Short mmCIF file of C-alpha atoms in Angstrom, two decimals:
data_model
loop_
_atom_site.label_atom_id
_atom_site.label_comp_id
_atom_site.label_asym_id
_atom_site.label_seq_id
_atom_site.Cartn_x
_atom_site.Cartn_y
_atom_site.Cartn_z
CA UNK A 292 56.31 54.37 53.33
CA UNK A 293 59.24 52.98 55.30
CA UNK A 294 59.53 50.13 52.80
CA UNK A 295 59.57 52.54 49.84
CA UNK A 296 62.23 54.61 51.61
CA UNK A 297 64.30 51.43 52.08
CA UNK A 298 63.92 50.59 48.39
CA UNK A 299 65.08 54.02 47.32
CA UNK A 300 67.99 53.85 49.77
CA UNK A 301 69.03 50.57 48.13
CA UNK A 302 68.71 52.16 44.69
CA UNK A 303 70.80 55.14 45.83
CA UNK A 304 73.57 52.77 46.98
CA UNK A 305 73.50 50.54 43.91
CA UNK A 306 72.78 53.05 41.15
CA UNK A 307 74.61 55.99 42.72
CA UNK A 308 75.32 58.29 39.75
CA UNK A 309 72.10 57.40 37.93
CA UNK A 310 70.09 57.94 41.09
CA UNK A 311 71.47 61.42 41.75
CA UNK A 312 71.09 62.33 38.10
CA UNK A 313 67.46 61.21 38.01
CA UNK A 314 66.46 62.53 41.44
CA UNK A 315 68.57 65.64 41.96
CA UNK A 316 65.54 67.50 43.30
CA UNK A 317 64.08 66.40 46.66
CA UNK A 318 60.55 67.40 45.60
CA UNK A 319 60.81 65.20 42.52
CA UNK A 320 62.10 62.29 44.61
CA UNK A 321 59.17 62.65 47.02
CA UNK A 322 56.68 62.69 44.12
CA UNK A 323 58.23 59.54 42.67
CA UNK A 324 58.12 57.83 46.06
CA UNK A 325 54.40 58.66 46.39
CA UNK A 326 53.76 57.28 42.90
CA UNK A 327 55.62 54.07 43.75
CA UNK A 328 53.83 53.81 47.08
CA UNK A 329 50.44 53.93 45.34
CA UNK A 330 51.46 51.47 42.63
CA UNK A 331 53.05 48.96 45.02
CA UNK A 332 50.45 49.27 47.80
CA UNK A 333 48.92 45.83 47.11
CA UNK A 334 52.24 44.07 47.77
CA UNK A 335 53.41 43.30 51.27
CA UNK A 336 56.73 44.55 52.67
CA UNK A 337 58.66 41.35 51.92
CA UNK A 338 57.49 41.19 48.31
CA UNK A 339 58.58 44.79 47.70
CA UNK A 340 62.01 44.24 49.26
CA UNK A 341 62.53 40.97 47.38
CA UNK A 342 61.44 42.72 44.18
CA UNK A 343 63.96 45.50 44.82
CA UNK A 344 66.68 42.92 45.41
CA UNK A 345 65.84 41.20 42.12
CA UNK A 346 65.90 44.55 40.29
CA UNK A 347 69.34 45.30 41.70
CA UNK A 348 70.64 41.85 40.75
CA UNK A 349 69.27 41.89 37.20
CA UNK A 350 69.46 45.53 36.09
CA UNK A 351 72.36 47.67 35.02
CA UNK A 352 70.23 50.79 35.16
CA UNK A 353 67.91 52.48 37.63
CA UNK A 354 64.60 50.62 37.23
CA UNK A 355 61.30 51.97 36.07
CA UNK A 356 58.13 51.45 38.07
CA UNK A 357 57.00 48.87 35.52
CA UNK A 358 60.19 46.85 36.02
CA UNK A 359 59.71 47.01 39.80
CA UNK A 360 56.10 45.80 39.44
CA UNK A 361 57.29 42.84 37.37
CA UNK A 362 59.90 41.89 39.96
CA UNK A 363 57.43 42.17 42.85
CA UNK A 364 54.88 40.06 40.96
CA UNK A 365 57.44 37.28 40.67
CA UNK A 366 57.34 36.94 44.45
CA UNK A 367 53.58 37.44 44.72
CA UNK A 368 52.41 34.67 42.46
CA UNK A 369 52.06 31.20 43.91
CA UNK A 370 54.07 28.34 42.47
CA UNK A 371 52.66 26.94 39.27
CA UNK A 372 51.36 30.28 38.01
CA UNK A 373 52.72 31.05 34.54
CA UNK A 374 54.41 34.33 33.69
CA UNK A 375 52.10 36.97 32.20
CA UNK A 376 53.59 36.46 28.73
CA UNK A 377 53.19 32.66 28.90
CA UNK A 378 49.64 33.06 30.16
CA UNK A 379 48.85 35.46 27.32
CA UNK A 380 50.19 33.06 24.70
CA UNK A 381 48.23 30.18 26.23
CA UNK A 382 45.02 32.23 26.22
CA UNK A 383 45.54 33.31 22.60
CA UNK A 384 46.34 29.81 21.36
CA UNK A 385 43.81 27.78 23.34
CA UNK A 386 41.46 25.88 21.03
CA UNK A 387 37.69 26.19 21.15
CA UNK A 388 35.71 25.40 23.11
CA UNK A 389 37.82 27.30 25.64
CA UNK A 390 36.08 25.65 28.56
CA UNK A 391 37.32 22.21 27.46
CA UNK A 392 40.98 23.29 27.17
CA UNK A 393 43.33 21.98 29.84
CA UNK A 394 44.49 25.27 31.38
CA UNK A 395 47.85 25.56 33.13
CA UNK A 396 46.09 27.57 35.85
CA UNK A 397 42.50 28.82 36.29
CA UNK A 398 43.70 32.44 36.42
CA UNK A 399 44.76 32.16 32.75
CA UNK A 400 41.22 31.15 31.75
CA UNK A 401 39.62 33.92 33.82
CA UNK A 402 42.02 36.58 32.48
CA UNK A 403 41.27 35.45 28.93
CA UNK A 404 37.54 35.48 29.61
CA UNK A 405 37.71 38.97 31.14
CA UNK A 406 39.75 40.26 28.19
CA UNK A 407 37.53 38.61 25.59
CA UNK A 408 38.41 35.63 23.47
CA UNK A 409 37.59 37.41 20.21
CA UNK A 410 39.88 40.31 21.09
CA UNK A 411 42.73 37.95 22.02
CA UNK A 412 42.48 36.10 18.75
CA UNK A 413 41.82 38.95 16.33
CA UNK A 414 43.67 41.98 17.69
CA UNK A 415 47.40 42.64 17.50
CA UNK A 416 49.47 41.85 20.58
CA UNK A 417 50.14 45.56 21.03
CA UNK A 418 46.41 46.03 21.63
CA UNK A 419 45.36 42.82 23.37
CA UNK A 420 48.36 42.12 25.62
CA UNK A 421 48.08 45.27 27.78
CA UNK A 422 44.39 44.53 28.38
CA UNK A 423 45.12 40.90 29.20
CA UNK A 424 47.99 41.95 31.48
CA UNK A 425 45.72 44.28 33.47
CA UNK A 426 43.19 41.50 34.05
CA UNK A 427 45.90 38.94 34.78
CA UNK A 428 47.61 41.16 37.35
CA UNK A 429 44.29 42.00 39.01
CA UNK A 430 43.31 38.34 39.23
CA UNK A 431 46.75 37.37 40.58
CA UNK A 432 46.38 39.98 43.32
CA UNK A 433 42.93 38.61 44.16
CA UNK A 434 44.33 35.09 44.13
CA UNK A 435 47.05 36.21 46.54
CA UNK A 436 44.33 37.54 48.85
CA UNK A 437 42.64 34.14 48.95
CA UNK A 438 40.06 34.39 46.16
CA UNK A 439 39.22 31.06 44.57
CA UNK A 440 39.12 30.94 40.77
CA UNK A 441 37.54 27.65 39.79
CA UNK A 442 37.31 26.55 36.22
CA UNK A 443 33.73 26.25 34.95
CA UNK A 444 32.35 22.77 34.56
CA UNK A 445 32.47 21.88 30.85
CA UNK A 446 29.43 19.64 31.14
CA UNK A 447 27.37 22.35 32.83
CA UNK A 448 27.86 24.92 30.09
CA UNK A 449 26.40 25.06 26.64
CA UNK A 450 28.77 23.49 24.17
CA UNK A 451 29.43 24.66 20.65
CA UNK A 452 27.21 23.11 18.01
CA UNK A 453 28.90 21.08 15.29
CA UNK A 454 28.71 22.62 11.82
CA UNK A 455 25.74 21.66 9.67
CA UNK A 456 26.16 19.29 6.77
CA UNK A 457 26.03 20.73 3.27
CA UNK A 458 22.47 19.48 2.73
CA UNK A 459 21.29 20.77 6.13
CA UNK A 460 22.91 24.15 5.37
CA UNK A 461 21.04 24.37 2.04
CA UNK A 462 17.77 23.46 3.72
CA UNK A 463 18.30 26.05 6.47
CA UNK A 464 19.15 28.71 3.86
CA UNK A 465 15.99 27.91 1.91
CA UNK A 466 13.93 28.25 5.12
CA UNK A 467 15.51 31.63 5.86
CA UNK A 468 14.79 32.85 2.31
CA UNK A 469 11.19 31.70 2.61
CA UNK A 470 10.86 33.53 5.95
CA UNK A 471 12.21 36.71 4.40
CA UNK A 472 9.75 36.55 1.49
CA UNK A 473 6.82 36.08 3.90
CA UNK A 474 7.88 39.11 5.95
CA UNK A 475 8.03 41.48 2.96
#
């Protein structure tokens, strides 16, 4: 709570008029602080303060909780981890089989897998990105806590079958038709 109080003190100094306009009521300010405390609880003190500093340096307006989360995440993620938007684009554009793709980081693969490859490819970004972002953020937090996210072994998993030739497709179709006639 002390860290959240420090953040709001910094916001009060840097966004003076906006701050007093938005939080004129002490009860409202306390409710907002509790909301921020719950949302930022998985970050440590330094990440929250660095995130607040970045918000102050890059924003002309009093930040939203979402903006603060983004700034804190920038200090949470280890080096080499792509931004959520870059990770989303990589997951959407990765060729099949997904397991054979050369991923920029294992967390991108696991976030895509948790979201669902079909959904990433076939749904609009407005639908699929928020779902991917939730999984990506969760996995990044787990990664920050020491969880290992290995990539699956491509040789140990079933690989996609190559498409049948035209003649093999016709033969397979004839077999299916014959099976259907026998079952009638």
